[in-house]
Amino acid sequence: MFMRSLRAPKEHESPFARFTRRFLSDRLGMSFLVFLLVLIAVGLLAPLISPYDPEAQDLGSAFAPASAAHLLGTDEVGRDYLSRMLHAIRPTLLAGVLATALSLLIGLPTGLAAGYFRGALDTALSRFTDAVMAIPSLLFALALVAILGPGIRTVILAIGVANAPRFFRVARSIALVIRQETYIEASRSLGISHSRILRTHVLPNMASPLIVQISMTIGFSILFEAGLSFLGLGVQAPEASWGSMLRNATAYASENIGLVLWPGLAILVVVLAFNTVGDSVRDSLGREQRKF
């Protein structure tokens, strides 16, 4: 009786409480989530906590090694590298998150409509998506830059449109399966509107794959932004991102290897963190998705 009373709270806990308990028990996922939250806070507070002005130059201190005065040393014109790393957090994460939000905004509703309503709409949207995916993402980004000019806004637009087909395919494939379920047919026979069916039955069943796709897309977007900034097409001076810092550092790696190491390591860890948190959330959701 005593053991049964101990198990009872877990048996009757809500799906959200069960998800929270599972996620909190995942040490790796929680560790990376805390890391990302701290990183976001540091990026927002960078103007207040950075030890120096990230654009202040001191040619006499160029390529200074790590020391108490400059924890990560200085770059080719004597700028404090730690300050620049801190200020680069915001544009790097902002590009990844906003580009992913744009992809979700484009791909999710179109994928839902194509998979749920089928017919000519599905055919037209699917063929258009295939055409977009046939264009290499980098080539598409270069074309946009040629039209709109380099800058963070162009990068976000290019990444967002290039990744939208990923969300379209996820949403369409799940909607195709769910629309054939008995409870969906019963809802239609009761006269429930399509918008309500999509909102209350179809979308909740997409939670797990969508969360994983979002986390992976944010990581991919950060890598894409770093690549475009490395080519000089993304974040423009005087603002810095980790990708643009890598671009400037490649010519001076022999002088101070840390100029390449720190931004490259930061990109690696952040992308790994987003992917790990997404996997942990998916595993914690388990079978708690709503089915009726």
mmCIF file of N, CA and C in Angstrom, residues 210-281:
data_model
loop_
_atom_site.group_PDB
_atom_site.id
_atom_site.type_symbol
_atom_site.label_atom_id
_atom_site.label_comp_id
_atom_site.label_asym_id
_atom_site.label_seq_id
_atom_site.Cartn_x
_atom_site.Cartn_y
_atom_site.Cartn_z
ATOM 1 N N LEU A 210 8.784 18.667 -34.757
ATOM 2 C CA LEU A 210 9.007 20.086 -35.014
ATOM 3 C C LEU A 210 10.069 20.653 -34.083
ATOM 4 N N ILE A 211 10.054 20.250 -32.821
ATOM 5 C CA ILE A 211 11.060 20.742 -31.874
ATOM 6 C C ILE A 211 12.458 20.315 -32.309
ATOM 7 N N VAL A 212 12.580 19.069 -32.723
ATOM 8 C CA VAL A 212 13.879 18.589 -33.195
ATOM 9 C C VAL A 212 14.311 19.356 -34.441
ATOM 10 N N GLN A 213 13.364 19.569 -35.369
ATOM 11 C CA GLN A 213 13.686 20.287 -36.595
ATOM 12 C C GLN A 213 14.076 21.732 -36.297
ATOM 13 N N ILE A 214 13.385 22.364 -35.351
ATOM 14 C CA ILE A 214 13.709 23.745 -34.987
ATOM 15 C C ILE A 214 15.117 23.827 -34.408
ATOM 16 N N SER A 215 15.435 22.937 -33.489
ATOM 17 C CA SER A 215 16.763 22.977 -32.867
ATOM 18 C C SER A 215 17.864 22.732 -33.885
ATOM 19 N N MET A 216 17.647 21.779 -34.786
ATOM 20 C CA MET A 216 18.650 21.499 -35.810
ATOM 21 C C MET A 216 18.771 22.655 -36.794
ATOM 22 N N THR A 217 17.642 23.287 -37.112
ATOM 23 C CA THR A 217 17.668 24.394 -38.065
ATOM 24 C C THR A 217 18.365 25.614 -37.476
ATOM 25 N N ILE A 218 18.177 25.858 -36.171
ATOM 26 C CA ILE A 218 18.898 26.969 -35.546
ATOM 27 C C ILE A 218 20.402 26.729 -35.640
ATOM 28 N N GLY A 219 20.826 25.514 -35.328
ATOM 29 C CA GLY A 219 22.248 25.200 -35.437
ATOM 30 C C GLY A 219 22.762 25.352 -36.855
ATOM 31 N N PHE A 220 21.981 24.831 -37.830
ATOM 32 C CA PHE A 220 22.383 24.961 -39.226
ATOM 33 C C PHE A 220 22.424 26.426 -39.650
ATOM 34 N N SER A 221 21.464 27.221 -39.173
ATOM 35 C CA SER A 221 21.420 28.638 -39.536
ATOM 36 C C SER A 221 22.621 29.387 -38.992
ATOM 37 N N ILE A 222 23.036 29.034 -37.777
ATOM 38 C CA ILE A 222 24.235 29.666 -37.203
ATOM 39 C C ILE A 222 25.470 29.325 -38.038
ATOM 40 N N LEU A 223 25.559 28.062 -38.459
ATOM 41 C CA LEU A 223 26.670 27.668 -39.330
ATOM 42 C C LEU A 223 26.612 28.398 -40.667
ATOM 43 N N PHE A 224 25.399 28.525 -41.215
ATOM 44 C CA PHE A 224 25.230 29.187 -42.515
ATOM 45 C C PHE A 224 25.611 30.664 -42.400
ATOM 46 N N GLU A 225 25.153 31.304 -41.325
ATOM 47 C CA GLU A 225 25.493 32.714 -41.124
ATOM 48 C C GLU A 225 26.997 32.883 -40.979
ATOM 49 N N ALA A 226 27.633 31.965 -40.243
ATOM 50 C CA ALA A 226 29.085 32.038 -40.078
ATOM 51 C C ALA A 226 29.787 31.891 -41.423
ATOM 52 N N GLY A 227 29.274 30.979 -42.255
ATOM 53 C CA GLY A 227 29.877 30.789 -43.571
ATOM 54 C C GLY A 227 29.740 32.009 -44.461
ATOM 55 N N LEU A 228 28.550 32.626 -44.468
ATOM 56 C CA LEU A 228 28.351 33.822 -45.294
ATOM 57 C C LEU A 228 29.156 35.002 -44.761
ATOM 58 N N SER A 229 29.225 35.135 -43.439
ATOM 59 C CA SER A 229 30.040 36.209 -42.869
ATOM 60 C C SER A 229 31.519 35.958 -43.138
ATOM 61 N N PHE A 230 31.911 34.694 -43.159
ATOM 62 C CA PHE A 230 33.300 34.348 -43.483
ATOM 63 C C PHE A 230 33.635 34.786 -44.909
ATOM 64 N N LEU A 231 32.642 34.722 -45.799
ATOM 65 C CA LEU A 231 32.846 35.159 -47.180
ATOM 66 C C LEU A 231 32.696 36.670 -47.346
ATOM 67 N N GLY A 232 32.338 37.348 -46.256
ATOM 68 C CA GLY A 232 32.171 38.799 -46.327
ATOM 69 C C GLY A 232 30.794 39.237 -46.765
ATOM 70 N N LEU A 233 29.815 38.312 -46.768
ATOM 71 C CA LEU A 233 28.473 38.623 -47.248
ATOM 72 C C LEU A 233 27.463 38.805 -46.125
ATOM 73 N N GLY A 234 27.863 38.485 -44.894
ATOM 74 C CA GLY A 234 26.929 38.545 -43.778
ATOM 75 C C GLY A 234 27.080 39.817 -42.975
ATOM 76 N N VAL A 235 27.352 39.656 -41.692
ATOM 77 C CA VAL A 235 27.500 40.805 -40.796
ATOM 78 C C VAL A 235 28.637 41.695 -41.287
ATOM 79 N N GLN A 236 28.352 42.979 -41.379
ATOM 80 C CA GLN A 236 29.327 43.924 -41.908
ATOM 81 C C GLN A 236 29.924 44.766 -40.778
ATOM 82 N N ALA A 237 31.182 45.161 -40.986
ATOM 83 C CA ALA A 237 31.867 46.017 -40.009
ATOM 84 C C ALA A 237 31.094 47.333 -39.851
ATOM 85 N N PRO A 238 31.090 47.916 -38.654
ATOM 86 C CA PRO A 238 31.924 47.567 -37.498
ATOM 87 C C PRO A 238 31.331 46.441 -36.627
ATOM 88 N N GLU A 239 30.088 46.013 -36.894
ATOM 89 C CA GLU A 239 29.517 44.932 -36.095
ATOM 90 C C GLU A 239 30.245 43.630 -36.401
ATOM 91 N N ALA A 240 30.343 42.781 -35.386
ATOM 92 C CA ALA A 240 31.089 41.531 -35.543
ATOM 93 C C ALA A 240 30.215 40.339 -35.201
ATOM 94 N N SER A 241 30.424 39.246 -35.922
ATOM 95 C CA SER A 241 29.856 37.948 -35.562
ATOM 96 C C SER A 241 31.017 36.964 -35.529
ATOM 97 N N TRP A 242 30.766 35.775 -35.015
ATOM 98 C CA TRP A 242 31.855 34.804 -34.936
ATOM 99 C C TRP A 242 32.365 34.436 -36.325
ATOM 100 N N GLY A 243 31.485 34.414 -37.307
ATOM 101 C CA GLY A 243 31.913 34.104 -38.670
ATOM 102 C C GLY A 243 32.819 35.175 -39.247
ATOM 103 N N SER A 244 32.460 36.445 -39.063
ATOM 104 C CA SER A 244 33.309 37.527 -39.570
ATOM 105 C C SER A 244 34.634 37.593 -38.818
ATOM 106 N N MET A 245 34.610 37.223 -37.534
ATOM 107 C CA MET A 245 35.871 37.190 -36.774
ATOM 108 C C MET A 245 36.786 36.100 -37.303
ATOM 109 N N LEU A 246 36.216 34.969 -37.677
ATOM 110 C CA LEU A 246 37.020 33.904 -38.295
ATOM 111 C C LEU A 246 37.635 34.388 -39.604
ATOM 112 N N ARG A 247 36.866 35.113 -40.373
ATOM 113 C CA ARG A 247 37.371 35.627 -41.655
ATOM 114 C C ARG A 247 38.573 36.542 -41.445
ATOM 115 N N ASN A 248 38.468 37.433 -40.487
ATOM 116 C CA ASN A 248 39.575 38.355 -40.234
ATOM 117 C C ASN A 248 40.788 37.641 -39.652
ATOM 118 N N ALA A 249 40.532 36.535 -38.929
ATOM 119 C CA ALA A 249 41.617 35.876 -38.206
ATOM 120 C C ALA A 249 42.441 34.926 -39.067
ATOM 121 N N THR A 250 41.899 34.469 -40.182
ATOM 122 C CA THR A 250 42.609 33.453 -40.966
ATOM 123 C C THR A 250 43.973 33.933 -41.458
ATOM 124 N N ALA A 251 44.068 35.220 -41.746
ATOM 125 C CA ALA A 251 45.340 35.743 -42.254
ATOM 126 C C ALA A 251 46.381 35.903 -41.149
ATOM 127 N N TYR A 252 45.929 35.807 -39.881
ATOM 128 C CA TYR A 252 46.851 36.055 -38.768
ATOM 129 C C TYR A 252 46.935 34.868 -37.819
ATOM 130 N N ALA A 253 46.551 33.695 -38.286
ATOM 131 C CA ALA A 253 46.567 32.516 -37.423
ATOM 132 C C ALA A 253 47.973 32.202 -36.929
ATOM 133 N N SER A 254 48.974 32.469 -37.747
ATOM 134 C CA SER A 254 50.351 32.175 -37.338
ATOM 135 C C SER A 254 50.823 33.118 -36.237
ATOM 136 N N GLU A 255 50.229 34.298 -36.151
ATOM 137 C CA GLU A 255 50.598 35.257 -35.117
ATOM 138 C C GLU A 255 49.962 34.911 -33.780
ATOM 139 N N ASN A 256 48.690 34.496 -33.844
ATOM 140 C CA ASN A 256 47.965 34.142 -32.615
ATOM 141 C C ASN A 256 46.869 33.150 -32.992
ATOM 142 N N ILE A 257 47.086 31.875 -32.705
ATOM 143 C CA ILE A 257 46.148 30.832 -33.094
ATOM 144 C C ILE A 257 44.798 30.999 -32.400
ATOM 145 N N GLY A 258 44.795 31.697 -31.271
ATOM 146 C CA GLY A 258 43.544 31.910 -30.548
ATOM 147 C C GLY A 258 42.539 32.729 -31.324
ATOM 148 N N LEU A 259 43.012 33.567 -32.254
ATOM 149 C CA LEU A 259 42.108 34.368 -33.064
ATOM 150 C C LEU A 259 41.184 33.489 -33.902
ATOM 151 N N VAL A 260 41.669 32.327 -34.288
ATOM 152 C CA VAL A 260 40.852 31.371 -35.040
ATOM 153 C C VAL A 260 40.154 30.389 -34.103
ATOM 154 N N LEU A 261 40.857 30.005 -33.059
ATOM 155 C CA LEU A 261 40.354 28.963 -32.164
ATOM 156 C C LEU A 261 39.080 29.366 -31.446
ATOM 157 N N TRP A 262 39.044 30.566 -30.850
ATOM 158 C CA TRP A 262 37.917 30.921 -29.987
ATOM 159 C C TRP A 262 36.591 31.067 -30.727
ATOM 160 N N PRO A 263 36.517 31.807 -31.824
ATOM 161 C CA PRO A 263 35.220 31.866 -32.525
ATOM 162 C C PRO A 263 34.816 30.526 -33.129
ATOM 163 N N GLY A 264 35.780 29.745 -33.630
ATOM 164 C CA GLY A 264 35.455 28.436 -34.183
ATOM 165 C C GLY A 264 34.919 27.499 -33.114
ATOM 166 N N LEU A 265 35.538 27.517 -31.936
ATOM 167 C CA LEU A 265 35.079 26.673 -30.834
ATOM 168 C C LEU A 265 33.704 27.120 -30.348
ATOM 169 N N ALA A 266 33.460 28.424 -30.332
ATOM 170 C CA ALA A 266 32.160 28.934 -29.897
ATOM 171 C C ALA A 266 31.048 28.461 -30.826
ATOM 172 N N ILE A 267 31.280 28.516 -32.133
ATOM 173 C CA ILE A 267 30.275 28.049 -33.097
ATOM 174 C C ILE A 267 30.003 26.565 -32.895
ATOM 175 N N LEU A 268 31.065 25.785 -32.724
ATOM 176 C CA LEU A 268 30.920 24.342 -32.538
ATOM 177 C C LEU A 268 30.071 24.015 -31.305
ATOM 178 N N VAL A 269 30.371 24.641 -30.184
ATOM 179 C CA VAL A 269 29.682 24.323 -28.930
ATOM 180 C C VAL A 269 28.227 24.769 -28.980
ATOM 181 N N VAL A 270 27.952 25.925 -29.560
ATOM 182 C CA VAL A 270 26.572 26.427 -29.617
ATOM 183 C C VAL A 270 25.714 25.540 -30.510
ATOM 184 N N VAL A 271 26.220 25.139 -31.662
ATOM 185 C CA VAL A 271 25.469 24.256 -32.546
ATOM 186 C C VAL A 271 25.208 22.919 -31.865
ATOM 187 N N LEU A 272 26.222 22.379 -31.187
ATOM 188 C CA LEU A 272 26.052 21.129 -30.445
ATOM 189 C C LEU A 272 25.009 21.286 -29.342
ATOM 190 N N ALA A 273 25.003 22.425 -28.673
ATOM 191 C CA ALA A 273 24.052 22.662 -27.588
ATOM 192 C C ALA A 273 22.619 22.677 -28.102
ATOM 193 N N PHE A 274 22.367 23.374 -29.201
ATOM 194 C CA PHE A 274 21.012 23.425 -29.748
ATOM 195 C C PHE A 274 20.541 22.033 -30.170
ATOM 196 N N ASN A 275 21.389 21.275 -30.826
ATOM 197 C CA ASN A 275 21.008 19.928 -31.257
ATOM 198 C C ASN A 275 20.745 19.015 -30.066
ATOM 199 N N THR A 276 21.568 19.107 -29.035
ATOM 200 C CA THR A 276 21.394 18.249 -27.862
ATOM 201 C C THR A 276 20.119 18.585 -27.104
ATOM 202 N N VAL A 277 19.833 19.871 -26.940
ATOM 203 C CA VAL A 277 18.607 20.275 -26.257
ATOM 204 C C VAL A 277 17.378 19.812 -27.031
ATOM 205 N N GLY A 278 17.424 19.920 -28.353
ATOM 206 C CA GLY A 278 16.307 19.451 -29.168
ATOM 207 C C GLY A 278 16.074 17.958 -29.015
ATOM 208 N N ASP A 279 17.148 17.177 -29.017
ATOM 209 C CA ASP A 279 17.019 15.729 -28.820
ATOM 210 C C ASP A 279 16.462 15.406 -27.434
ATOM 211 N N SER A 280 16.899 16.157 -26.419
ATOM 212 C CA SER A 280 16.425 15.911 -25.058
ATOM 213 C C SER A 280 14.939 16.228 -24.921
ATOM 214 N N VAL A 281 14.506 17.310 -25.544
ATOM 215 C CA VAL A 281 13.081 17.662 -25.505
ATOM 216 C C VAL A 281 12.255 16.607 -26.215
#
